[in-house]
Amino acid sequence: MPEVKFSRVLSVSSEDPDFPASNLLAAGRGKWRTNKSDAPCSEARVLLQLPQPTAIRSITLGNNGSAFVEVKVGRAADGDNSWHTLLPRTQLMSTAESRSESNLTCVRILTPEHM
């Protein structure tokens, strides 16, 4: 299955100047982190656009310090409030690992069984 690349970042809740959300546009190799100078956040969001409507059958997530991730999808034509959960909240690392900043860069391949 071919890799799908994001075409642009539509919005982001917080980003570190060294790891901006626009890094996610770099062929799946970019890293995005929240701004450490902001108050500690329990939730961060980034809204990415694909170049065209796409059937998603699997997701490869490269973690960069998140304990949990959730993936929602929608179509621009359906409006901003029409989101569907593609991947329910999934644990990528334990709370202890997140707090101690250990095991920050695990990779998870999520298949239809996870979605």
XYZ file of N, CA and C in Angstrom:
345
model
N 0.840 -1.174 0.000
C 0.000 0.000 0.000
C 0.890 1.245 0.000
N 0.609 2.212 -0.865
C 1.455 3.401 -0.945
C 1.314 4.282 0.301
N 2.368 4.990 0.604
C 2.363 5.935 1.723
C 1.629 7.201 1.299
N 0.770 7.697 2.182
C 0.048 8.934 1.912
C 0.753 10.060 2.645
N 0.996 11.153 1.961
C 1.657 12.300 2.576
C 0.622 13.388 2.842
N 0.785 14.055 3.964
C -0.100 15.171 4.295
C 0.238 16.346 3.394
N -0.786 17.117 3.024
C -0.518 18.253 2.146
C -0.318 19.549 2.914
N -0.974 19.704 4.086
C -0.736 20.904 4.878
C -1.276 20.763 6.291
N -0.759 21.609 7.164
C -1.223 21.682 8.548
C -2.306 22.756 8.583
N -3.505 22.375 9.014
C -4.604 23.336 9.084
C -4.629 24.072 10.418
N -4.313 23.376 11.501
C -4.246 24.023 12.813
C -3.447 23.152 13.763
N -2.965 23.788 14.823
C -2.183 23.085 15.834
C -2.411 23.789 17.170
N -2.531 23.014 18.241
C -2.805 23.602 19.552
C -1.550 24.166 20.211
N -0.413 23.578 19.972
C 0.848 24.019 20.553
C 1.973 23.364 19.762
N 3.079 24.103 19.620
C 4.223 23.508 18.938
C 5.515 24.122 19.448
N 6.509 23.294 19.544
C 7.848 23.709 19.941
C 8.510 24.333 18.716
N 9.190 25.467 18.864
C 9.843 26.076 17.701
C 10.833 25.139 17.000
N 11.437 24.217 17.749
C 12.381 23.276 17.149
C 11.697 22.075 16.501
N 10.431 21.833 16.884
C 9.678 20.687 16.359
C 8.259 21.131 15.976
N 8.111 22.020 14.980
C 6.783 22.508 14.595
C 5.962 21.429 13.884
N 4.660 21.605 13.907
C 3.756 20.640 13.271
C 4.043 20.508 11.775
N 4.570 21.536 11.159
C 4.892 21.453 9.724
C 5.924 20.366 9.435
N 6.668 19.934 10.451
C 7.602 18.822 10.258
C 6.875 17.547 9.847
N 5.608 17.415 10.207
C 4.842 16.212 9.870
C 4.594 16.082 8.369
N 4.823 17.146 7.636
C 4.650 17.117 6.180
C 5.851 16.486 5.486
N 6.908 16.237 6.221
C 8.166 15.740 5.648
C 8.140 14.233 5.489
N 7.308 13.736 4.624
C 7.282 12.319 4.234
C 7.304 11.356 5.418
N 6.556 11.675 6.462
C 6.437 10.765 7.587
C 7.636 10.708 8.505
N 8.623 11.544 8.284
C 9.840 11.496 9.084
C 9.962 12.671 10.050
N 9.053 13.616 9.963
C 9.153 14.804 10.802
C 8.623 14.578 12.198
N 9.118 15.375 13.151
C 8.685 15.266 14.533
C 7.970 16.545 14.941
N 6.877 16.395 15.679
C 6.121 17.513 16.224
C 6.065 17.345 17.729
N 6.333 18.407 18.456
C 6.239 18.399 19.915
C 5.528 19.669 20.348
N 4.884 19.609 21.511
C 4.273 20.807 22.062
C 5.361 21.710 22.621
N 5.028 22.955 22.809
C 5.984 23.936 23.302
C 6.239 23.716 24.788
N 7.478 23.453 25.150
C 7.831 23.205 26.550
C 7.645 24.438 27.417
N 7.659 25.628 26.823
C 7.481 26.842 27.619
C 6.011 27.084 27.964
N 5.086 26.407 27.264
C 3.665 26.476 27.617
C 3.453 25.685 28.901
N 2.332 25.910 29.552
C 1.987 25.091 30.720
C 1.922 23.643 30.260
N 2.291 22.692 31.140
C 2.206 21.276 30.732
C 0.814 20.965 30.197
N 0.762 20.292 29.075
C -0.545 20.011 28.472
C -0.860 18.525 28.561
N -2.107 18.260 28.849
C -2.537 16.868 28.896
C -3.109 16.445 27.548
N -3.310 17.404 26.672
C -3.865 17.094 25.354
C -3.341 18.103 24.340
N -2.919 17.607 23.204
C -2.468 18.469 22.108
C -3.122 17.969 20.832
N -3.358 18.880 19.921
C -4.029 18.512 18.670
C -3.329 19.127 17.477
N -3.371 18.370 16.401
C -2.910 18.886 15.119
C -3.918 18.420 14.078
N -4.308 19.325 13.202
C -5.265 19.023 12.140
C -4.500 19.056 10.825
N -4.447 17.899 10.163
C -3.689 17.743 8.923
C -4.631 17.477 7.760
N -4.263 17.944 6.612
C -5.067 17.736 5.407
C -4.337 16.793 4.459
N -5.089 15.859 3.896
C -4.561 14.992 2.844
C -4.840 15.656 1.502
N -4.070 15.347 0.481
C -4.259 16.009 -0.810
C -5.562 15.643 -1.510
N -6.126 14.494 -1.167
C -7.379 14.051 -1.800
C -8.061 13.052 -0.869
N -9.343 12.785 -1.063
C -10.000 11.754 -0.244
C -9.246 10.431 -0.379
N -9.037 9.772 0.740
C -8.172 8.594 0.772
C -8.753 7.526 1.677
N -8.738 6.273 1.237
C -9.110 5.146 2.096
C -7.892 4.798 2.941
N -8.073 4.792 4.264
C -6.963 4.505 5.176
C -7.153 3.108 5.725
N -6.181 2.239 5.484
C -6.265 0.857 5.934
C -5.294 0.528 7.065
N -4.264 1.340 7.201
C -3.319 1.163 8.299
C -2.637 2.501 8.562
N -2.081 2.604 9.764
C -1.382 3.828 10.155
C -0.079 3.420 10.834
N 0.990 4.061 10.470
C 2.257 3.883 11.172
C 2.507 5.162 11.959
N 2.543 5.016 13.279
C 2.740 6.162 14.163
C 4.142 6.114 14.748
N 4.894 7.135 14.509
C 6.177 7.288 15.169
C 5.971 8.210 16.353
N 6.152 7.695 17.537
C 5.901 8.483 18.731
C 7.059 9.432 19.014
N 6.721 10.579 19.604
C 7.740 11.537 20.031
C 7.365 12.087 21.402
N 7.045 11.165 22.321
C 6.785 11.552 23.698
C 5.334 11.568 24.125
N 4.428 11.018 23.329
C 3.011 10.988 23.706
C 2.670 9.680 24.397
N 1.925 9.786 25.491
C 1.491 8.578 26.186
C 0.326 7.927 25.436
N -0.572 8.747 24.889
C -1.754 8.249 24.187
C -1.921 9.010 22.879
N -2.605 8.387 21.946
C -2.956 9.052 20.694
C -4.349 8.590 20.281
N -5.068 9.480 19.632
C -6.378 9.161 19.059
C -6.397 9.802 17.677
N -6.933 9.092 16.687
C -6.980 9.607 15.329
C -8.437 9.723 14.909
N -8.802 10.934 14.503
C -10.154 11.183 13.980
C -10.020 11.645 12.541
N -11.014 11.327 11.744
C -10.990 11.694 10.334
C -12.312 12.360 9.957
N -12.258 13.124 8.900
C -13.460 13.773 8.390
C -13.193 14.283 6.987
N -14.260 14.755 6.368
C -14.135 15.339 5.035
C -14.446 16.817 5.142
N -13.679 17.633 4.449
C -13.895 19.077 4.495
C -15.316 19.424 4.074
N -15.861 18.674 3.133
C -17.209 18.946 2.652
C -18.271 18.708 3.722
N -17.949 17.893 4.735
C -18.910 17.594 5.802
C -18.901 18.634 6.912
N -17.981 19.562 6.900
C -17.905 20.596 7.928
C -16.984 20.203 9.069
N -16.714 21.167 9.924
C -15.752 20.984 11.008
C -16.234 20.061 12.117
N -17.514 19.857 12.258
C -18.024 19.074 13.389
C -18.353 17.629 13.037
N -17.942 17.182 11.885
C -18.277 15.835 11.442
C -17.041 14.937 11.479
N -16.594 14.614 12.693
C -15.414 13.768 12.863
C -15.820 12.360 13.227
N -15.081 11.405 12.704
C -15.298 9.991 13.008
C -13.992 9.440 13.574
N -14.110 8.625 14.600
C -12.922 8.056 15.215
C -12.402 6.911 14.358
N -11.219 7.074 13.827
C -10.563 6.023 13.049
C -9.783 5.115 13.986
N -9.092 5.719 14.925
C -8.306 4.974 15.908
C -8.698 5.482 17.289
N -9.360 4.637 18.098
C -9.698 5.083 19.446
C -8.430 5.347 20.254
N -8.597 6.044 21.351
C -7.445 6.371 22.213
C -6.610 5.121 22.452
N -5.338 5.207 22.068
C -4.423 4.079 22.119
C -3.181 4.483 22.901
N -2.751 3.620 23.810
C -1.575 3.901 24.619
C -0.311 3.587 23.840
N 0.588 4.564 23.756
C 1.866 4.387 23.076
C 3.004 4.173 24.062
N 2.841 4.699 25.264
C 3.839 4.530 26.309
C 3.159 4.704 27.655
N 3.771 4.165 28.670
C 3.177 4.272 30.001
C 3.309 5.699 30.524
N 2.510 6.023 31.518
C 2.591 7.347 32.139
C 3.977 7.567 32.732
N 4.537 6.534 33.349
C 5.882 6.640 33.932
C 6.921 6.932 32.848
N 6.816 6.269 31.706
C 7.751 6.517 30.601
C 7.600 7.953 30.095
N 6.366 8.419 30.016
C 6.115 9.775 29.548
C 6.708 10.801 30.502
N 6.487 10.613 31.787
C 7.015 11.554 32.787
C 8.540 11.546 32.828
N 9.146 10.379 32.700
C 10.609 10.290 32.767
C 11.272 10.511 31.402
N 10.446 10.712 30.394
C 10.914 10.904 29.019
C 11.819 9.771 28.557
N 11.408 8.544 28.866
C 12.130 7.367 28.380
C 11.254 6.642 27.363
N 11.858 5.925 26.441
C 11.135 5.220 25.381
C 10.266 6.189 24.570
N 10.820 7.349 24.253
C 10.054 8.398 23.573
C 9.772 8.107 22.111
N 10.565 7.267 21.486
C 10.491 7.159 20.029
C 10.062 5.787 19.532
N 9.106 5.182 20.202
C 8.615 3.894 19.711
C 7.798 4.106 18.431
N 7.645 3.064 17.659
C 6.841 3.095 16.443
C 5.773 2.021 16.563
N 4.539 2.386 16.233
C 3.435 1.433 16.257
C 2.824 1.368 14.872
N 2.617 0.148 14.393
C 1.919 -0.049 13.126
C 0.529 -0.535 13.484
N -0.451 0.261 13.109
C -1.833 -0.018 13.471
C -2.594 -0.497 12.229
N -3.182 -1.644 12.353
C -3.885 -2.306 11.255
C -5.385 -2.238 11.488
N -6.193 -2.739 10.568
C -7.638 -2.661 10.735
C -8.172 -3.194 12.064
N -7.470 -4.146 12.667
C -7.924 -4.678 13.959
C -7.883 -3.614 15.051
N -6.995 -2.638 14.917
C -6.860 -1.574 15.907
C -7.901 -0.467 15.688
N -8.417 -0.378 14.462
C -9.317 0.724 14.112
C -10.773 0.330 14.272
